mmCIF file of C-alpha atoms in Angstrom:
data_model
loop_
_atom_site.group_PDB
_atom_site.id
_atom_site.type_symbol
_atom_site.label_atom_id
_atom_site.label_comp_id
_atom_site.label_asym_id
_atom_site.label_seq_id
_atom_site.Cartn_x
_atom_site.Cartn_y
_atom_site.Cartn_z
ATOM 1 C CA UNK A 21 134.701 141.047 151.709
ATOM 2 C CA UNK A 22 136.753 141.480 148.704
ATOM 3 C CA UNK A 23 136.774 137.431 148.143
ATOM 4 C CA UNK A 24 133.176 137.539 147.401
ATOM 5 C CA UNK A 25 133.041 139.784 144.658
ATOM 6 C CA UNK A 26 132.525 138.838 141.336
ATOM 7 C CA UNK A 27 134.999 138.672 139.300
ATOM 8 C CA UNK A 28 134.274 141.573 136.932
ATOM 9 C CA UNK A 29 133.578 143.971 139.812
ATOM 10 C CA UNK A 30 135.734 147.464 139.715
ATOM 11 C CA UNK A 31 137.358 146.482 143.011
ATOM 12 C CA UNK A 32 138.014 142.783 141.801
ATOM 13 C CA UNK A 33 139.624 144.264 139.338
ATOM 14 C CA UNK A 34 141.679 146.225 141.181
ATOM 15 C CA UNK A 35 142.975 143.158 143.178
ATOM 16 C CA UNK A 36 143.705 141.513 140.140
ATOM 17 C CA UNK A 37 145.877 144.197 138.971
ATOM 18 C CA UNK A 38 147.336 144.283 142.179
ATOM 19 C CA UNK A 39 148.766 140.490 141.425
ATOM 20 C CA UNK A 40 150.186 141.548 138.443
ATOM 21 C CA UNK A 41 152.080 144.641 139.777
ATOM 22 C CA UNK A 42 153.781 143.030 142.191
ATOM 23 C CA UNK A 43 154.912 140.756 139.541
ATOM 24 C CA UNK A 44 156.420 143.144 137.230
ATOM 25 C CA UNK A 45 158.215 144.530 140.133
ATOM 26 C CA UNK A 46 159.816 141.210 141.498
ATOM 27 C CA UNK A 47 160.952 141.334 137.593
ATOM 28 C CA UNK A 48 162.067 143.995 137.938
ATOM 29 C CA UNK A 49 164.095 143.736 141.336
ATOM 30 C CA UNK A 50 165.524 140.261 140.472
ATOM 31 C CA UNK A 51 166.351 141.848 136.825
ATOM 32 C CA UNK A 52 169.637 143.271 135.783
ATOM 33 C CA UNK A 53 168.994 146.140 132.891
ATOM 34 C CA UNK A 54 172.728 146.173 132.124
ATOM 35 C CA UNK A 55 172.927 142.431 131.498
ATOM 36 C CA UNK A 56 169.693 142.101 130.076
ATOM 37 C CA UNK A 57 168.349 145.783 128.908
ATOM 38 C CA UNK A 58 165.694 144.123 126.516
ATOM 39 C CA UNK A 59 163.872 142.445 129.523
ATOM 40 C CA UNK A 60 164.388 144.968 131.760
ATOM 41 C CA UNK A 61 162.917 147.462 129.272
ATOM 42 C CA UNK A 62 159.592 145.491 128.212
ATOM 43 C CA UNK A 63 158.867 144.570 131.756
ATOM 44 C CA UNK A 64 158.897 148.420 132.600
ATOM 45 C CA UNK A 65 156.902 148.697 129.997
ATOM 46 C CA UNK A 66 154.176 146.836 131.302
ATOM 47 C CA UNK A 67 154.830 148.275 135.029
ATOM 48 C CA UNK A 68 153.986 151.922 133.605
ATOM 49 C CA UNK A 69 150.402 151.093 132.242
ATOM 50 C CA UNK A 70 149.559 151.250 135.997
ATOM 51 C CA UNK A 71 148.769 155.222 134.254
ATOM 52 C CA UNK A 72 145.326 153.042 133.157
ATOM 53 C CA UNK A 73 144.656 152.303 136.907
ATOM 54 C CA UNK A 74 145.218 155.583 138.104
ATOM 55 C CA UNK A 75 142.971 157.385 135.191
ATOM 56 C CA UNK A 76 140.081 154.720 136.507
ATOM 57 C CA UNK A 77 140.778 155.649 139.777
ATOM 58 C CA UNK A 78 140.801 159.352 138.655
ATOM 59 C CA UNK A 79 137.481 159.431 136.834
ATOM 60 C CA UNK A 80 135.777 156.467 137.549
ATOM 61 C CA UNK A 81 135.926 155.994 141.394
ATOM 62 C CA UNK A 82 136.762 159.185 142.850
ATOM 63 C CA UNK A 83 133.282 160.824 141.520
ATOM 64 C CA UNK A 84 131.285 158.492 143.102
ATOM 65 C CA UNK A 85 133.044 158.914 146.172
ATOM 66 C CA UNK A 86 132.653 162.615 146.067
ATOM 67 C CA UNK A 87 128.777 161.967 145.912
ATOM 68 C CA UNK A 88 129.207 160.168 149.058
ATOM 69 C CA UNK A 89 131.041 163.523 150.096
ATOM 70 C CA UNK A 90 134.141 161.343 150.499
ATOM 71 C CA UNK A 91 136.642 164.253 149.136
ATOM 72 C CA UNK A 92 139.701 162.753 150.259
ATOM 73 C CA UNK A 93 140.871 160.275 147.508
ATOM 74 C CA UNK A 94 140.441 163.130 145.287
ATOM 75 C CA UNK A 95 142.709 165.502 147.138
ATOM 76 C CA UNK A 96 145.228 163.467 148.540
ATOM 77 C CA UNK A 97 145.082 160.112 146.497
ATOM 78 C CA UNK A 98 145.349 161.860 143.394
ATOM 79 C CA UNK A 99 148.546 163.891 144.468
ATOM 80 C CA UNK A 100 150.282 160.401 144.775
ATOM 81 C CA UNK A 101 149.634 159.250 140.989
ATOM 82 C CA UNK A 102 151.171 162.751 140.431
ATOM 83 C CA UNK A 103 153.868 161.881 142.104
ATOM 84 C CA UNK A 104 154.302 158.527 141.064
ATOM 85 C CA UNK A 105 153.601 159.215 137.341
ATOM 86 C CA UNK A 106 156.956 161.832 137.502
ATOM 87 C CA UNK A 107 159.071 158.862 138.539
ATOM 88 C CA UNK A 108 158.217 157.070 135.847
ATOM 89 C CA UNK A 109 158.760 160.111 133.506
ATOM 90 C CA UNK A 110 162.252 160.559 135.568
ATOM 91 C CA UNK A 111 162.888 156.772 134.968
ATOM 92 C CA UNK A 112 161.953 157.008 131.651
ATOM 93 C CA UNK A 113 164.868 159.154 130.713
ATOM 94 C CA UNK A 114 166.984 156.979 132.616
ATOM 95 C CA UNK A 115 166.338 153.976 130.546
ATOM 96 C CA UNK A 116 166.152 155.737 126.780
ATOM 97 C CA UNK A 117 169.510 157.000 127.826
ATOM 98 C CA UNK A 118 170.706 153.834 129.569
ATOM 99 C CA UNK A 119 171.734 155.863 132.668
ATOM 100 C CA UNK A 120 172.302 152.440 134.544
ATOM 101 C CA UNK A 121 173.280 153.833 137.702
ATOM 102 C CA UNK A 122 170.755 156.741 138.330
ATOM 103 C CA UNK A 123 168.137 153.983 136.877
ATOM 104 C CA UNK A 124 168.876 151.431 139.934
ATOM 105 C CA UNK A 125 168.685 153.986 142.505
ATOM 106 C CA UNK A 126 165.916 155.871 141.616
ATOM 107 C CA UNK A 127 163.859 152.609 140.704
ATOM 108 C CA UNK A 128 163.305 152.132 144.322
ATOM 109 C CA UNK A 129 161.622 155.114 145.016
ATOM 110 C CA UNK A 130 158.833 154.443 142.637
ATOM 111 C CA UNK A 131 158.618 150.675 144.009
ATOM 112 C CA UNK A 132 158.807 151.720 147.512
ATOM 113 C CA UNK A 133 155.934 154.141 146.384
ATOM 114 C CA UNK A 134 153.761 151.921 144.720
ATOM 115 C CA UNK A 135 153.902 149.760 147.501
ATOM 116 C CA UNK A 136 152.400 152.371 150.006
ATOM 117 C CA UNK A 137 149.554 152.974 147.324
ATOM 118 C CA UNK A 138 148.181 149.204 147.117
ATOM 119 C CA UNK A 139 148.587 149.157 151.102
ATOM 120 C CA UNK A 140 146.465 152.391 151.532
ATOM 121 C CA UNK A 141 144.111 151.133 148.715
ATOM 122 C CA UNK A 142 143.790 147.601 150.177
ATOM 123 C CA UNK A 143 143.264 148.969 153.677
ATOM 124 C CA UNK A 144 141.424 152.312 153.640
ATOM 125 C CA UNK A 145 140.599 152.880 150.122
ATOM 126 C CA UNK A 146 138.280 149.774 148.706
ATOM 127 C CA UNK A 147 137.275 148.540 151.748
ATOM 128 C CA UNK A 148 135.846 152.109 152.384
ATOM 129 C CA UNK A 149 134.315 152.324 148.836
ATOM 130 C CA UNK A 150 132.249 148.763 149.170
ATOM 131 C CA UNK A 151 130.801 150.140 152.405
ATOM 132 C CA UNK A 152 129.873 153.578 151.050
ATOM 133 C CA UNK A 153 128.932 152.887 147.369
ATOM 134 C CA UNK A 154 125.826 150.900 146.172
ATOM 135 C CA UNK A 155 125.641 148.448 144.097
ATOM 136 C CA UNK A 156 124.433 150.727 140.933
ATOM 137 C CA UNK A 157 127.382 152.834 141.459
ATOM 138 C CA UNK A 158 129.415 149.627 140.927
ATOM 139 C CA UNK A 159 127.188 148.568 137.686
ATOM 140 C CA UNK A 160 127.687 152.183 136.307
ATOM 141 C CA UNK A 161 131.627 152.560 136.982
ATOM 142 C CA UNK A 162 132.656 149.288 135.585
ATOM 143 C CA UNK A 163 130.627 150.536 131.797
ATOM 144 C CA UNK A 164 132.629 153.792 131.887
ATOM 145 C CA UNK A 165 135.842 151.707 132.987
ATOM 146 C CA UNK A 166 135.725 150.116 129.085
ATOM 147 C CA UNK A 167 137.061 153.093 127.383
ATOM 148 C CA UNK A 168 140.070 153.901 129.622
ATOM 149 C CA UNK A 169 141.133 149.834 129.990
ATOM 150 C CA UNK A 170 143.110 147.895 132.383
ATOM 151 C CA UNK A 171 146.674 146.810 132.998
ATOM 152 C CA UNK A 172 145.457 143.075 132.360
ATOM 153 C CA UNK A 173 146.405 141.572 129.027
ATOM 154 C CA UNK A 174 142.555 139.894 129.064
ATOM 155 C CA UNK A 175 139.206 141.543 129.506
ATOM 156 C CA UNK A 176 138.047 141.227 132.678
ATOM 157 C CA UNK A 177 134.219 139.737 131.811
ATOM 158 C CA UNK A 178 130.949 141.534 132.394
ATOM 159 C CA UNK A 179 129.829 142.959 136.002
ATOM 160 C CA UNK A 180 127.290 141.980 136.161
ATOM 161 C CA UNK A 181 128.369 138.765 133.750
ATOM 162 C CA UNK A 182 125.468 138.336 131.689
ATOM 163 C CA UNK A 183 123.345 138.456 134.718
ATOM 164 C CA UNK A 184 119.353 138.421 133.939
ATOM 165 C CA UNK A 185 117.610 141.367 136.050
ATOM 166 C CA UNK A 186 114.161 140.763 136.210
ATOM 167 C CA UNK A 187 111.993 143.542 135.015
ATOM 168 C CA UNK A 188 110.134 143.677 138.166
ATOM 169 C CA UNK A 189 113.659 144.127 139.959
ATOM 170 C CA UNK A 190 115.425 146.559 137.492
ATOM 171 C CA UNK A 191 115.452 149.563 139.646
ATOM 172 C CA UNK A 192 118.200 151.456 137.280
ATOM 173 C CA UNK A 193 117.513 155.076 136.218
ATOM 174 C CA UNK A 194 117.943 155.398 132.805
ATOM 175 C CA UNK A 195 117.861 158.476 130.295
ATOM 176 C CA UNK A 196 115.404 158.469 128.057
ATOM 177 C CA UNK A 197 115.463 159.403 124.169
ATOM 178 C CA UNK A 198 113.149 162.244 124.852
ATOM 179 C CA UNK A 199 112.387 164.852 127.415
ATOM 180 C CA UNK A 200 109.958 165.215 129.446
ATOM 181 C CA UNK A 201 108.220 167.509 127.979
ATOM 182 C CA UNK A 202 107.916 165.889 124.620
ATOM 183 C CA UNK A 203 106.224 163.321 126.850
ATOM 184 C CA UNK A 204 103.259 162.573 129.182
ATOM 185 C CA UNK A 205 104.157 160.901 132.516
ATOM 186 C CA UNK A 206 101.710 157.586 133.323
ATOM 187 C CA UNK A 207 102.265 155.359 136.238
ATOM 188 C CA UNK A 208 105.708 153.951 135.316
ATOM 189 C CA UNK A 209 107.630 155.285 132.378
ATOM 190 C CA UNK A 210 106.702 158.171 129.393
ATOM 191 C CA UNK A 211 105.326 158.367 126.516
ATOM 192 C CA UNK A 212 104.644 160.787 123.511
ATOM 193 C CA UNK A 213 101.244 160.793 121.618
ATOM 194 C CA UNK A 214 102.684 159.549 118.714
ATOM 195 C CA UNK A 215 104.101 156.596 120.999
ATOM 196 C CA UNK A 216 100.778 155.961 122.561
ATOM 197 C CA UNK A 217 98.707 156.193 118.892
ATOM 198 C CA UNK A 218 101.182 153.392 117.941
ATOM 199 C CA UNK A 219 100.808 151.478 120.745
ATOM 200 C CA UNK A 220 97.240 151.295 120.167
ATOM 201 C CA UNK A 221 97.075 151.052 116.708
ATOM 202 C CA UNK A 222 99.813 148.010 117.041
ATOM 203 C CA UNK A 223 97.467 145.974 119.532
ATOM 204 C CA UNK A 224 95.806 143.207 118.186
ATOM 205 C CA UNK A 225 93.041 144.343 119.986
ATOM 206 C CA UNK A 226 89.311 146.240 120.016
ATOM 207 C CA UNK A 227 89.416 148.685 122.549
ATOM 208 C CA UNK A 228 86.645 151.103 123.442
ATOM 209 C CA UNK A 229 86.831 153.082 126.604
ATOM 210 C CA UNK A 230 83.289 154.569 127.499
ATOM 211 C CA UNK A 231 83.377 157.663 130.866
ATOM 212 C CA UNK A 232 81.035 157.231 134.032
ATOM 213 C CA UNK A 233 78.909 159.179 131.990
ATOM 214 C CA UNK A 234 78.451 156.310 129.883
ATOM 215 C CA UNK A 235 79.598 158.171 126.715
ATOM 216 C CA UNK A 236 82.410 157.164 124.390
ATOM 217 C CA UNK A 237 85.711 159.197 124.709
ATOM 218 C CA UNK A 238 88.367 156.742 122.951
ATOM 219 C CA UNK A 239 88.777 153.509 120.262
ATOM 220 C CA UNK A 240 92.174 152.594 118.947
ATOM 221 C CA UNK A 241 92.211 152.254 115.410
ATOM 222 C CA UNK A 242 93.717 149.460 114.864
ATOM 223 C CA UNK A 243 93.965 147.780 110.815
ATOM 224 C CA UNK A 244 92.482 144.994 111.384
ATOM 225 C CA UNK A 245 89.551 145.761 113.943
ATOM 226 C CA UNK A 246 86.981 142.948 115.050
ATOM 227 C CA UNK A 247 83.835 145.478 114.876
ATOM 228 C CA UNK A 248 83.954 148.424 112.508
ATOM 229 C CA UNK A 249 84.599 151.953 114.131
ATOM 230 C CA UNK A 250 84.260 155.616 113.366
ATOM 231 C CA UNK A 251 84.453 159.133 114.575
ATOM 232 C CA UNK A 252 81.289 159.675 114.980
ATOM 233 C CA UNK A 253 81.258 157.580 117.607
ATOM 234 C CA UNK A 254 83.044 159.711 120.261
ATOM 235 C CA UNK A 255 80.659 161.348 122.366
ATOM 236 C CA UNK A 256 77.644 159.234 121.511
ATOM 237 C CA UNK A 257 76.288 157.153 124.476
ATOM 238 C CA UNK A 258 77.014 153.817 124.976
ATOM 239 C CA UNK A 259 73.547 152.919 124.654
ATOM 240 C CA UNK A 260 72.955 153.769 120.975
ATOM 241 C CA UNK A 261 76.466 152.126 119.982
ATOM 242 C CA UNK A 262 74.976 148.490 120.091
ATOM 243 C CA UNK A 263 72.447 146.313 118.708
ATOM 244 C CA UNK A 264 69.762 146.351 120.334
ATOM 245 C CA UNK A 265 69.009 142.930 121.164
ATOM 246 C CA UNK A 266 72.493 143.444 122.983
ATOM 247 C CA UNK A 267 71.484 146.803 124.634
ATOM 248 C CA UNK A 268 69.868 145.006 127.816
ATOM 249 C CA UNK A 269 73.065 143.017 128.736
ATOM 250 C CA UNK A 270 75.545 146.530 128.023
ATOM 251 C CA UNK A 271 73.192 148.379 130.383
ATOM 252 C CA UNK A 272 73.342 145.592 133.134
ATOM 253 C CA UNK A 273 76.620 145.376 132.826
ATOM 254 C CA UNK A 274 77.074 148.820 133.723
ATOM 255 C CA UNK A 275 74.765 149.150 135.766
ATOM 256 C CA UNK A 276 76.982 146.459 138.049
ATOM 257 C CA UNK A 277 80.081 148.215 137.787
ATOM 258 C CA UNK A 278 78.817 151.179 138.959
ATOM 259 C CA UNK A 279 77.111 150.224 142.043
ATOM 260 C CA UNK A 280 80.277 148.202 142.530
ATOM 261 C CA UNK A 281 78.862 144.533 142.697
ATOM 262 C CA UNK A 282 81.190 143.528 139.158
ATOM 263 C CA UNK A 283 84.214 144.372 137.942
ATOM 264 C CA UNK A 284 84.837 142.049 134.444
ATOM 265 C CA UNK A 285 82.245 140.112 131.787
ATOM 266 C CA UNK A 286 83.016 137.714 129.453
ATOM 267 C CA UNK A 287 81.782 136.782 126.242
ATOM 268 C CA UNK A 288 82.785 134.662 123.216
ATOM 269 C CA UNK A 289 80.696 134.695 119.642
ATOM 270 C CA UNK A 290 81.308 133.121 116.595
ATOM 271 C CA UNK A 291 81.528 136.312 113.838
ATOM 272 C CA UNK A 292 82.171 135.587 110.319
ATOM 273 C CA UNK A 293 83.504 132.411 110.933
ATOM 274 C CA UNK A 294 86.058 133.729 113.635
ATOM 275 C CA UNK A 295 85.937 133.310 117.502
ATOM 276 C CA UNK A 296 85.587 136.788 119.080
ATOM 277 C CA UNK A 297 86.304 137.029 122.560
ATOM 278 C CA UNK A 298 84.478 140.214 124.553
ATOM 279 C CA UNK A 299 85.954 141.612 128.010
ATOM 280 C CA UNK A 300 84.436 144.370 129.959
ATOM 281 C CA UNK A 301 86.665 145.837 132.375
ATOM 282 C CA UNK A 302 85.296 148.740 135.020
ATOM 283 C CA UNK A 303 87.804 151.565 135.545
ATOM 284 C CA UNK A 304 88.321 152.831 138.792
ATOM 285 C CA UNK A 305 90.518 155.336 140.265
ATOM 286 C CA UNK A 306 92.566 154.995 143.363
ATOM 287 C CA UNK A 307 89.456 155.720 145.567
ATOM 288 C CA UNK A 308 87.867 152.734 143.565
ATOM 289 C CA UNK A 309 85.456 155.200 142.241
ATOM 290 C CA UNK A 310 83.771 153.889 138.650
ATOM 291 C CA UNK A 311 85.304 155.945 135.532
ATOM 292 C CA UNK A 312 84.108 154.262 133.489
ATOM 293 C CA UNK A 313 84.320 151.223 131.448
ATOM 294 C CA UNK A 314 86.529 149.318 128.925
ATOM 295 C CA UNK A 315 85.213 146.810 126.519
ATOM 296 C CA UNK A 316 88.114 145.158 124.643
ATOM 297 C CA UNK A 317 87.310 142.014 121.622
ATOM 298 C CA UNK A 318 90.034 139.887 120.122
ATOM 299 C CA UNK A 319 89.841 137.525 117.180
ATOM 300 C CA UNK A 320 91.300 134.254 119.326
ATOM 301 C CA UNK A 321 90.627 131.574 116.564
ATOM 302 C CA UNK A 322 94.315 131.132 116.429
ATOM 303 C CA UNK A 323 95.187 131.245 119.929
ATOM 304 C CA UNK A 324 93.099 128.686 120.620
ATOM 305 C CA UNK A 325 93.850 126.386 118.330
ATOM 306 C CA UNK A 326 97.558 126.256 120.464
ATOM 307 C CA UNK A 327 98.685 123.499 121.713
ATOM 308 C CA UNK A 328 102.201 122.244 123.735
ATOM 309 C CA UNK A 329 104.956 124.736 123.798
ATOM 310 C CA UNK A 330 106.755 126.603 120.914
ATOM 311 C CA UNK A 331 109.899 128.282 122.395
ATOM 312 C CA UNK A 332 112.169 128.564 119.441
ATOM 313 C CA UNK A 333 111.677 130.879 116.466
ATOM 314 C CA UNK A 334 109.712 130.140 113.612
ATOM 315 C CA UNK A 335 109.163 132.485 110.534
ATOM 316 C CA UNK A 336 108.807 131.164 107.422
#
């Protein structure tokens, strides 16, 4: 199991770290401090930022295992780094004060100790932690890993490394900017009214949304709008809101809709020298009831003048 995971993957991590401690301590075991002190010094130097492992372990891993209502790390786990981190303190004093022989014999306590953790991590710990946590535990852990660090020299990369989610696959709960009650909720996501003015008055679009009572309740107001707008048009039927050699075909068209035969018409019309596309849309709730209608125009003299493919960026 663990030989699958990626490579920047807490546990990964973890084994990685595991290589490197059992380095420094074969350094240290086949080192002499009295014959070499300077060695023997910087390489228990490196052994004691194993502190960065246990702080991850600490804050990182143990929460999400308490979710899980896996207490036990916590408790007893945690005791161990205790115990292990006032060897090193112990140690520590031995070596400032080059206390040779209380340095060699206590050394192999904290060895001896160190070894027992990695065996209870590498058989009950992580193995326990894969089966328990999911995979956006994993994603979340490894971002607050980056401010306590690692015992290895390199960062480890991304987890996931640069790894495209799609957005119809991105199940992540994320905080938004805003609460909730700043904000109205619509079928995925929220949104304030000064979000949703701008998001209509962005779109290079017409839109005109007329009720099942065929009167007009909403137009974006965009700056650049295909077919002039005003208030006064809110409220006013449909009927009176177009030509009226165009009535006819507006009144068919909803006439469709309702009684459920059509759901979408098309037009395109040449309009001061531009090619306006029309789209009627019928709205219907989840009962497929008709609410109404949605007439949207776009200027598409542009668009269709595209041809090939354009994938790089070009602003001039």
């Amino acid at each position: 199991m663990i030989s699958t995971l990626e490579k920047g993957h807490p546990v990964s991590i973890y084994f990685q770290e595991n290589d490197l401690i059992n380095d420094l301590i074969n350094e240290l075991v086949e080192s002499d401090p009295e014959d070499d002190f300077q060695k023997f010094f910087n390489v228990f130097n490196q052994l004691e930022t194993i502190e960065k492992r246990f702080v991850r372990k600490e804050n990182q891993l143990f929460p999400f295992l308490e979710k899980y209502n896996w207490n036990g790390p916590s408790k007893g786990m945690w005791s161990f780094h205790d115990t292990l981190r006032e060897q090193f303190r112990l140690l520590r004093g031995y070596v400032v004060t080059k206390n040779f022989e209380k340095l060699k014999i206590n050394l192999e306590y904290l060895l001896n100790g160190i070894y027992r953790l990695m065996e209870i991590e590498e058989t009950m710990l992580f193995p326990m932690a894969l089966n328990l946590l999911k995979e956006e535990d994993w994603i979340t852990m490894r971002k607050g890993e980056e401010e306590i660090g690692w015992m290895l020299k390199e960062t480890p990369p991304n987890y996931p490394e640069n790894q495209y989610i799609h957005p119809s696959e991105d199940l992540t709960e994320r905080n938004l900017d805003f609460t909730s009650k700043e904000a109205s909720h619509f079928d995925e996501g929220y949104m304030t009214v000064e979000q949703v003015n701008l998001l209509f008055r962005t779109m290079p679009l017409d839109i005109t949304y007329v009720d099942e009572n065929d009167k007009v309740i909403f137009y974006n107001r965009g700056e650049e709008r295909v077919f002039p707008r005003s208030a006064g048009i809110i409220g006013r039927e449909v009927k009176f809101c177009h030509p009226p050699k165009s009535v006819d075909t507006v009144l068919k068209i909803l006439e469709e809709f309702k009684k459920g035969n059509k759901n979408e018409a098309s037009f395109w019309i040449n309009y001061k020298e531009r090619l306006i596309y029309i789209r009627y849309f019928a709205v219907r709730d989840n009962d497929k009831k008709y609410r109404g209608v949605i007439e949207m125009s776009q200027d598409i003299t542009d668009i269709k003048k595209i041809e090939g493919e354009q994938r790089l960026l070009d602003w001039h």
